[in-house]
mmCIF file of C-alpha atoms in Angstrom:
data_model
loop_
_atom_site.group_PDB
_atom_site.id
_atom_site.type_symbol
_atom_site.label_atom_id
_atom_site.label_comp_id
_atom_site.label_asym_id
_atom_site.label_seq_id
_atom_site.Cartn_x
_atom_site.Cartn_y
_atom_site.Cartn_z
ATOM 1 C CA UNK A 7 64.555 224.732 173.026
ATOM 2 C CA UNK A 8 62.157 226.037 170.656
ATOM 3 C CA UNK A 9 61.545 229.149 169.257
ATOM 4 C CA UNK A 10 58.291 230.658 168.830
ATOM 5 C CA UNK A 11 57.425 231.214 165.008
ATOM 6 C CA UNK A 12 56.433 234.877 163.786
ATOM 7 C CA UNK A 13 53.431 235.472 161.215
ATOM 8 C CA UNK A 14 54.588 234.439 157.792
ATOM 9 C CA UNK A 15 55.784 237.747 155.815
ATOM 10 C CA UNK A 16 55.328 236.461 152.775
ATOM 11 C CA UNK A 17 52.232 234.714 151.689
ATOM 12 C CA UNK A 18 51.249 233.886 148.174
ATOM 13 C CA UNK A 19 47.870 233.311 147.293
ATOM 14 C CA UNK A 20 47.654 232.097 143.651
ATOM 15 C CA UNK A 21 50.249 231.075 141.229
ATOM 16 C CA UNK A 22 50.562 231.346 137.430
ATOM 17 C CA UNK A 23 51.936 228.528 134.919
ATOM 18 C CA UNK A 24 55.540 229.931 134.402
ATOM 19 C CA UNK A 25 56.540 230.519 130.997
ATOM 20 C CA UNK A 26 59.860 230.962 128.887
ATOM 21 C CA UNK A 27 60.013 233.276 126.457
ATOM 22 C CA UNK A 28 62.733 235.568 124.785
ATOM 23 C CA UNK A 29 62.115 239.432 124.718
ATOM 24 C CA UNK A 30 61.790 239.270 120.815
ATOM 25 C CA UNK A 31 58.815 237.441 121.606
ATOM 26 C CA UNK A 32 57.085 237.706 124.901
ATOM 27 C CA UNK A 33 54.601 235.146 125.812
ATOM 28 C CA UNK A 34 53.168 235.749 129.551
ATOM 29 C CA UNK A 35 51.577 234.060 131.977
ATOM 30 C CA UNK A 36 47.664 233.556 131.722
ATOM 31 C CA UNK A 37 46.939 229.876 133.323
ATOM 32 C CA UNK A 38 46.407 230.382 137.177
ATOM 33 C CA UNK A 39 45.480 228.061 140.129
ATOM 34 C CA UNK A 40 44.427 229.709 143.727
ATOM 35 C CA UNK A 41 45.986 228.517 146.481
ATOM 36 C CA UNK A 42 43.647 226.912 149.329
ATOM 37 C CA UNK A 43 42.188 228.989 152.210
ATOM 38 C CA UNK A 44 44.176 232.164 151.072
ATOM 39 C CA UNK A 45 41.852 234.298 153.021
ATOM 40 C CA UNK A 46 43.077 237.225 151.673
ATOM 41 C CA UNK A 47 40.430 238.857 149.670
ATOM 42 C CA UNK A 48 42.508 242.050 148.464
ATOM 43 C CA UNK A 49 45.798 241.060 146.376
ATOM 44 C CA UNK A 50 48.508 242.711 144.749
ATOM 45 C CA UNK A 51 49.763 240.790 141.342
ATOM 46 C CA UNK A 52 53.867 240.436 140.957
ATOM 47 C CA UNK A 53 55.842 239.295 138.457
ATOM 48 C CA UNK A 54 59.218 237.415 138.962
ATOM 49 C CA UNK A 55 61.456 237.312 135.595
ATOM 50 C CA UNK A 56 64.792 234.638 135.903
ATOM 51 C CA UNK A 57 66.958 235.381 133.097
ATOM 52 C CA UNK A 58 68.364 231.781 132.614
ATOM 53 C CA UNK A 59 70.534 232.690 129.280
ATOM 54 C CA UNK A 60 71.833 235.925 127.736
ATOM 55 C CA UNK A 61 71.755 239.509 129.182
ATOM 56 C CA UNK A 62 68.464 241.736 129.620
ATOM 57 C CA UNK A 63 68.148 245.511 129.556
ATOM 58 C CA UNK A 64 65.403 246.667 132.184
ATOM 59 C CA UNK A 65 64.009 250.089 131.449
ATOM 60 C CA UNK A 66 60.842 251.897 132.624
ATOM 61 C CA UNK A 67 59.613 252.419 136.170
ATOM 62 C CA UNK A 68 61.991 254.949 137.521
ATOM 63 C CA UNK A 69 64.557 252.743 136.939
ATOM 64 C CA UNK A 70 68.476 254.585 137.638
ATOM 65 C CA UNK A 71 71.460 252.645 137.311
ATOM 66 C CA UNK A 72 74.012 255.305 137.381
ATOM 67 C CA UNK A 73 75.148 255.219 133.807
ATOM 68 C CA UNK A 74 71.551 255.917 132.093
ATOM 69 C CA UNK A 75 67.815 254.939 132.775
ATOM 70 C CA UNK A 76 68.420 251.664 131.317
ATOM 71 C CA UNK A 77 70.239 248.801 133.958
ATOM 72 C CA UNK A 78 71.402 245.446 132.570
ATOM 73 C CA UNK A 79 70.898 242.081 133.902
ATOM 74 C CA UNK A 80 72.871 239.016 133.195
ATOM 75 C CA UNK A 81 72.335 235.191 133.427
ATOM 76 C CA UNK A 82 71.349 234.230 137.098
ATOM 77 C CA UNK A 83 69.660 237.161 138.065
ATOM 78 C CA UNK A 84 66.040 238.001 138.425
ATOM 79 C CA UNK A 85 63.857 241.055 138.269
ATOM 80 C CA UNK A 86 61.032 241.498 140.544
ATOM 81 C CA UNK A 87 58.093 243.795 139.447
ATOM 82 C CA UNK A 88 55.454 244.616 141.697
ATOM 83 C CA UNK A 89 52.066 245.956 140.909
ATOM 84 C CA UNK A 90 53.353 249.792 140.449
ATOM 85 C CA UNK A 91 55.408 248.322 137.454
ATOM 86 C CA UNK A 92 52.076 247.702 135.233
ATOM 87 C CA UNK A 93 53.300 248.109 131.678
ATOM 88 C CA UNK A 94 56.061 250.747 131.723
ATOM 89 C CA UNK A 95 58.606 247.725 132.649
ATOM 90 C CA UNK A 96 60.587 246.826 129.598
ATOM 91 C CA UNK A 97 63.030 243.771 129.053
ATOM 92 C CA UNK A 98 65.249 243.889 125.809
ATOM 93 C CA UNK A 99 67.882 241.476 124.780
ATOM 94 C CA UNK A 100 71.217 243.659 125.305
ATOM 95 C CA UNK A 101 72.614 241.926 122.357
ATOM 96 C CA UNK A 102 69.954 241.112 120.133
ATOM 97 C CA UNK A 103 72.597 238.440 118.377
ATOM 98 C CA UNK A 104 72.347 236.496 121.410
ATOM 99 C CA UNK A 105 68.405 236.556 122.626
ATOM 100 C CA UNK A 106 68.148 236.026 126.492
ATOM 101 C CA UNK A 107 66.294 233.005 127.450
ATOM 102 C CA UNK A 108 63.610 233.961 130.495
ATOM 103 C CA UNK A 109 60.966 232.604 132.466
ATOM 104 C CA UNK A 110 58.050 234.704 133.800
ATOM 105 C CA UNK A 111 56.554 233.957 136.914
ATOM 106 C CA UNK A 112 53.087 235.898 137.736
ATOM 107 C CA UNK A 113 52.180 235.304 141.638
ATOM 108 C CA UNK A 114 49.274 237.281 143.639
ATOM 109 C CA UNK A 115 49.920 237.956 147.660
ATOM 110 C CA UNK A 116 48.136 239.834 149.946
ATOM 111 C CA UNK A 117 48.783 243.877 150.258
ATOM 112 C CA UNK A 118 50.280 243.417 153.848
ATOM 113 C CA UNK A 119 53.755 241.590 152.440
ATOM 114 C CA UNK A 120 56.411 243.994 154.045
ATOM 115 C CA UNK A 121 59.424 241.608 153.297
ATOM 116 C CA UNK A 122 58.399 242.657 149.402
ATOM 117 C CA UNK A 123 60.285 245.584 147.993
ATOM 118 C CA UNK A 124 58.686 248.813 148.417
ATOM 119 C CA UNK A 125 60.300 249.793 144.831
ATOM 120 C CA UNK A 126 58.000 248.759 142.115
ATOM 121 C CA UNK A 127 61.087 246.929 140.625
ATOM 122 C CA UNK A 128 63.963 245.322 142.137
ATOM 123 C CA UNK A 129 66.854 243.693 140.641
ATOM 124 C CA UNK A 130 68.195 240.893 142.099
ATOM 125 C CA UNK A 131 71.350 238.698 142.270
ATOM 126 C CA UNK A 132 70.953 234.901 142.521
ATOM 127 C CA UNK A 133 73.191 232.353 144.387
ATOM 128 C CA UNK A 134 74.006 228.732 143.992
ATOM 129 C CA UNK A 135 70.856 227.897 146.822
ATOM 130 C CA UNK A 136 68.297 229.795 144.301
ATOM 131 C CA UNK A 137 69.961 228.292 141.307
ATOM 132 C CA UNK A 138 69.482 225.125 143.040
ATOM 133 C CA UNK A 139 65.870 226.073 143.997
ATOM 134 C CA UNK A 140 64.819 227.348 140.645
ATOM 135 C CA UNK A 141 64.720 224.017 138.598
ATOM 136 C CA UNK A 142 62.851 222.476 141.533
ATOM 137 C CA UNK A 143 60.170 224.916 141.781
ATOM 138 C CA UNK A 144 59.264 224.511 137.911
ATOM 139 C CA UNK A 145 59.343 220.780 138.087
ATOM 140 C CA UNK A 146 56.650 221.246 140.831
ATOM 141 C CA UNK A 147 54.757 223.485 139.043
ATOM 142 C CA UNK A 148 54.497 221.482 135.334
ATOM 143 C CA UNK A 149 53.210 218.798 137.921
ATOM 144 C CA UNK A 150 50.450 221.073 139.390
ATOM 145 C CA UNK A 151 49.015 222.430 135.743
ATOM 146 C CA UNK A 152 49.333 218.883 134.781
ATOM 147 C CA UNK A 153 46.863 215.830 134.873
ATOM 148 C CA UNK A 154 46.133 215.053 138.799
ATOM 149 C CA UNK A 155 43.162 214.825 141.215
ATOM 150 C CA UNK A 156 41.499 218.184 142.987
ATOM 151 C CA UNK A 157 43.223 216.780 145.978
ATOM 152 C CA UNK A 158 46.219 216.061 145.057
ATOM 153 C CA UNK A 159 46.438 219.666 143.492
ATOM 154 C CA UNK A 160 45.760 220.932 146.859
ATOM 155 C CA UNK A 161 49.148 219.770 148.168
ATOM 156 C CA UNK A 162 50.990 220.216 144.893
ATOM 157 C CA UNK A 163 50.296 223.904 145.051
ATOM 158 C CA UNK A 164 51.251 224.025 149.060
ATOM 159 C CA UNK A 165 54.466 222.963 147.553
ATOM 160 C CA UNK A 166 54.759 225.000 144.686
ATOM 161 C CA UNK A 167 53.870 228.017 147.124
ATOM 162 C CA UNK A 168 56.527 226.923 150.023
ATOM 163 C CA UNK A 169 58.836 226.698 146.634
ATOM 164 C CA UNK A 170 59.035 229.838 145.362
ATOM 165 C CA UNK A 171 58.160 232.017 148.826
ATOM 166 C CA UNK A 172 61.601 230.410 149.952
ATOM 167 C CA UNK A 173 63.195 231.336 146.459
ATOM 168 C CA UNK A 174 62.114 234.469 147.002
ATOM 169 C CA UNK A 175 63.330 235.016 150.423
ATOM 170 C CA UNK A 176 66.128 234.257 149.736
ATOM 171 C CA UNK A 177 66.493 236.299 146.635
ATOM 172 C CA UNK A 178 65.776 239.333 148.921
ATOM 173 C CA UNK A 179 68.276 238.551 151.315
ATOM 174 C CA UNK A 180 71.087 238.163 148.879
ATOM 175 C CA UNK A 181 69.956 241.560 147.487
ATOM 176 C CA UNK A 182 69.704 243.005 151.158
ATOM 177 C CA UNK A 183 73.131 241.621 152.234
ATOM 178 C CA UNK A 184 74.804 242.828 149.081
ATOM 179 C CA UNK A 185 75.430 238.972 147.538
ATOM 180 C CA UNK A 186 79.465 239.506 148.812
ATOM 181 C CA UNK A 187 79.961 242.903 146.910
ATOM 182 C CA UNK A 188 79.899 246.383 148.111
ATOM 183 C CA UNK A 189 75.476 248.050 147.380
ATOM 184 C CA UNK A 190 77.102 251.382 148.569
ATOM 185 C CA UNK A 191 79.676 251.686 145.673
ATOM 186 C CA UNK A 192 76.961 252.597 142.305
ATOM 187 C CA UNK A 193 80.072 252.698 140.192
ATOM 188 C CA UNK A 194 81.143 249.314 140.784
ATOM 189 C CA UNK A 195 77.867 247.770 140.389
ATOM 190 C CA UNK A 196 77.612 249.975 136.959
ATOM 191 C CA UNK A 197 80.338 248.787 135.665
ATOM 192 C CA UNK A 198 79.376 245.451 136.153
ATOM 193 C CA UNK A 199 76.174 245.929 134.263
ATOM 194 C CA UNK A 200 78.426 247.865 131.757
ATOM 195 C CA UNK A 201 80.542 244.377 131.626
ATOM 196 C CA UNK A 202 77.544 242.144 131.518
ATOM 197 C CA UNK A 203 76.182 244.216 128.267
ATOM 198 C CA UNK A 204 79.156 243.872 126.490
ATOM 199 C CA UNK A 205 79.853 240.519 126.533
ATOM 200 C CA UNK A 206 79.958 240.226 122.407
ATOM 201 C CA UNK A 207 82.365 242.897 122.317
ATOM 202 C CA UNK A 208 86.522 242.611 122.540
ATOM 203 C CA UNK A 209 86.757 245.485 124.987
ATOM 204 C CA UNK A 210 90.176 246.726 126.450
ATOM 205 C CA UNK A 211 90.771 248.684 129.513
ATOM 206 C CA UNK A 212 90.933 251.913 127.434
ATOM 207 C CA UNK A 213 87.620 251.387 126.131
ATOM 208 C CA UNK A 214 86.475 250.464 129.443
ATOM 209 C CA UNK A 215 87.976 253.500 131.292
ATOM 210 C CA UNK A 216 86.538 255.793 128.124
ATOM 211 C CA UNK A 217 82.959 254.480 127.904
ATOM 212 C CA UNK A 218 82.996 254.742 132.086
ATOM 213 C CA UNK A 219 84.754 258.064 132.252
ATOM 214 C CA UNK A 220 87.038 256.608 134.853
ATOM 215 C CA UNK A 221 90.694 256.562 135.305
ATOM 216 C CA UNK A 222 92.963 253.464 134.508
ATOM 217 C CA UNK A 223 94.374 253.426 138.205
ATOM 218 C CA UNK A 224 90.546 253.625 139.470
ATOM 219 C CA UNK A 225 89.037 251.289 137.446
ATOM 220 C CA UNK A 226 91.815 249.040 138.024
ATOM 221 C CA UNK A 227 91.744 249.253 142.268
ATOM 222 C CA UNK A 228 88.363 248.867 142.626
ATOM 223 C CA UNK A 229 88.197 245.312 140.747
ATOM 224 C CA UNK A 230 91.487 244.329 142.307
ATOM 225 C CA UNK A 231 89.766 245.473 146.005
ATOM 226 C CA UNK A 232 86.790 243.083 145.279
ATOM 227 C CA UNK A 233 88.219 240.493 143.062
ATOM 228 C CA UNK A 234 91.638 240.213 143.606
ATOM 229 C CA UNK A 235 92.023 240.435 139.932
ATOM 230 C CA UNK A 236 91.697 243.051 136.819
ATOM 231 C CA UNK A 237 89.116 244.405 134.879
ATOM 232 C CA UNK A 238 89.784 242.380 132.080
ATOM 233 C CA UNK A 239 89.886 239.037 134.059
ATOM 234 C CA UNK A 240 86.686 239.775 135.185
ATOM 235 C CA UNK A 241 85.222 240.194 131.945
ATOM 236 C CA UNK A 242 86.811 237.132 130.802
ATOM 237 C CA UNK A 243 85.034 235.097 133.969
ATOM 238 C CA UNK A 244 81.871 236.736 132.461
ATOM 239 C CA UNK A 245 82.308 235.600 129.293
ATOM 240 C CA UNK A 246 83.436 231.692 129.943
ATOM 241 C CA UNK A 247 80.355 231.815 132.566
ATOM 242 C CA UNK A 248 78.063 232.660 129.644
ATOM 243 C CA UNK A 249 79.713 230.062 127.144
ATOM 244 C CA UNK A 250 78.958 227.261 129.861
ATOM 245 C CA UNK A 251 75.293 228.204 129.341
ATOM 246 C CA UNK A 252 75.515 228.123 125.903
ATOM 247 C CA UNK A 253 77.180 224.817 125.380
ATOM 248 C CA UNK A 254 74.277 223.162 126.540
ATOM 249 C CA UNK A 255 72.049 224.896 123.290
ATOM 250 C CA UNK A 256 72.989 222.022 121.011
ATOM 251 C CA UNK A 257 72.336 224.383 118.205
ATOM 252 C CA UNK A 258 75.381 226.339 118.609
ATOM 253 C CA UNK A 259 78.814 224.999 117.976
ATOM 254 C CA UNK A 260 81.549 226.364 119.548
ATOM 255 C CA UNK A 261 83.045 228.336 116.557
ATOM 256 C CA UNK A 262 79.329 230.186 117.067
ATOM 257 C CA UNK A 263 79.373 230.690 120.690
ATOM 258 C CA UNK A 264 83.480 232.095 120.169
ATOM 259 C CA UNK A 265 82.053 234.856 117.771
ATOM 260 C CA UNK A 266 78.833 235.278 119.806
ATOM 261 C CA UNK A 267 81.391 235.991 123.136
ATOM 262 C CA UNK A 268 83.628 238.595 121.065
ATOM 263 C CA UNK A 269 86.536 236.174 120.658
ATOM 264 C CA UNK A 270 89.359 236.543 117.721
ATOM 265 C CA UNK A 271 89.137 232.639 117.347
ATOM 266 C CA UNK A 272 87.751 229.699 118.445
ATOM 267 C CA UNK A 273 91.513 227.769 119.439
ATOM 268 C CA UNK A 274 91.474 231.414 121.939
ATOM 269 C CA UNK A 275 88.287 230.607 123.099
ATOM 270 C CA UNK A 276 89.253 227.236 123.998
ATOM 271 C CA UNK A 277 92.200 228.168 125.849
ATOM 272 C CA UNK A 278 90.782 230.883 127.581
ATOM 273 C CA UNK A 279 88.152 228.040 128.417
ATOM 274 C CA UNK A 280 90.427 225.730 129.873
ATOM 275 C CA UNK A 281 92.264 228.288 131.766
ATOM 276 C CA UNK A 282 88.893 229.468 133.629
ATOM 277 C CA UNK A 283 87.497 225.659 134.348
ATOM 278 C CA UNK A 284 90.339 223.292 134.126
ATOM 279 C CA UNK A 285 88.472 221.208 130.701
ATOM 280 C CA UNK A 286 88.423 222.044 127.151
ATOM 281 C CA UNK A 287 84.499 223.097 125.814
ATOM 282 C CA UNK A 288 84.842 219.452 124.610
ATOM 283 C CA UNK A 289 85.092 218.090 127.593
ATOM 284 C CA UNK A 290 82.698 220.205 129.164
ATOM 285 C CA UNK A 291 79.919 219.270 126.467
ATOM 286 C CA UNK A 292 80.700 215.673 126.896
ATOM 287 C CA UNK A 293 80.245 216.213 131.065
ATOM 288 C CA UNK A 294 77.043 217.785 130.390
ATOM 289 C CA UNK A 295 75.332 215.529 128.199
ATOM 290 C CA UNK A 296 76.515 212.704 130.887
ATOM 291 C CA UNK A 297 74.154 214.935 133.337
ATOM 292 C CA UNK A 298 71.654 215.716 130.588
ATOM 293 C CA UNK A 299 71.132 211.972 130.150
ATOM 294 C CA UNK A 300 70.691 211.252 133.469
ATOM 295 C CA UNK A 301 67.731 213.737 133.530
ATOM 296 C CA UNK A 302 69.701 216.432 135.967
ATOM 297 C CA UNK A 303 70.189 218.885 133.826
ATOM 298 C CA UNK A 304 68.008 222.420 135.029
ATOM 299 C CA UNK A 305 65.620 223.575 133.080
#
């Protein structure tokens, strides 16, 4: 039994070299590579911003995140900006003390691309498949924009395009399916945005209720129904996930990481880190170093 393949709903025509930057000092891609046999004279320019570390406030382009005009994206999120976004899109670190680490991918595609969102900006959440695919795409891009023969570049360009197309399709499908949350509940999504943008603070349930104008009982019920735990447990889990991303940054010690994430002491941070991960920060750092030595750490 076979399945006839439909026409591709997403086809890239050119790629730019990915660039990593902080919102404080943006450096957008300038070096491009046209894909062979594109056959599409009219092209739209799209940008994919991949947030590796830190939290980012996204504003402009008519975004409305239920608590104002700014939306907040945490690590493991992506922002897909279409041709209409132009220069009105703004990405700023949610916490100036912890600048975000962002990779920008600029690509071109034909105007007839129905799979891409109609909105000028889409906020996307990445899961494990997307997080695993992204480093592979970056690695292939380094090869493409490195020293190789024209014939080799044709193959490398096709592989890069296939990886990025797959990554985009997975991100868009996850967004369409709701990524396991309730996409029809803007209040819950707004609360998650609020927590992501306040990882450097010590929040209480009462403070969260006041800032979001929600009753204590409704707040707890929202998180219990979706996560099986209360809002503070969800907030602490976000902090530990961010700590796991900060630990590979050898410029920070555990005290500095604890301070950035709003812990009152490094000892309390260490206890909570072990509670959520089953290991101490030191043991986790040693495990990370071992992976780095093997050359397998994500970019």
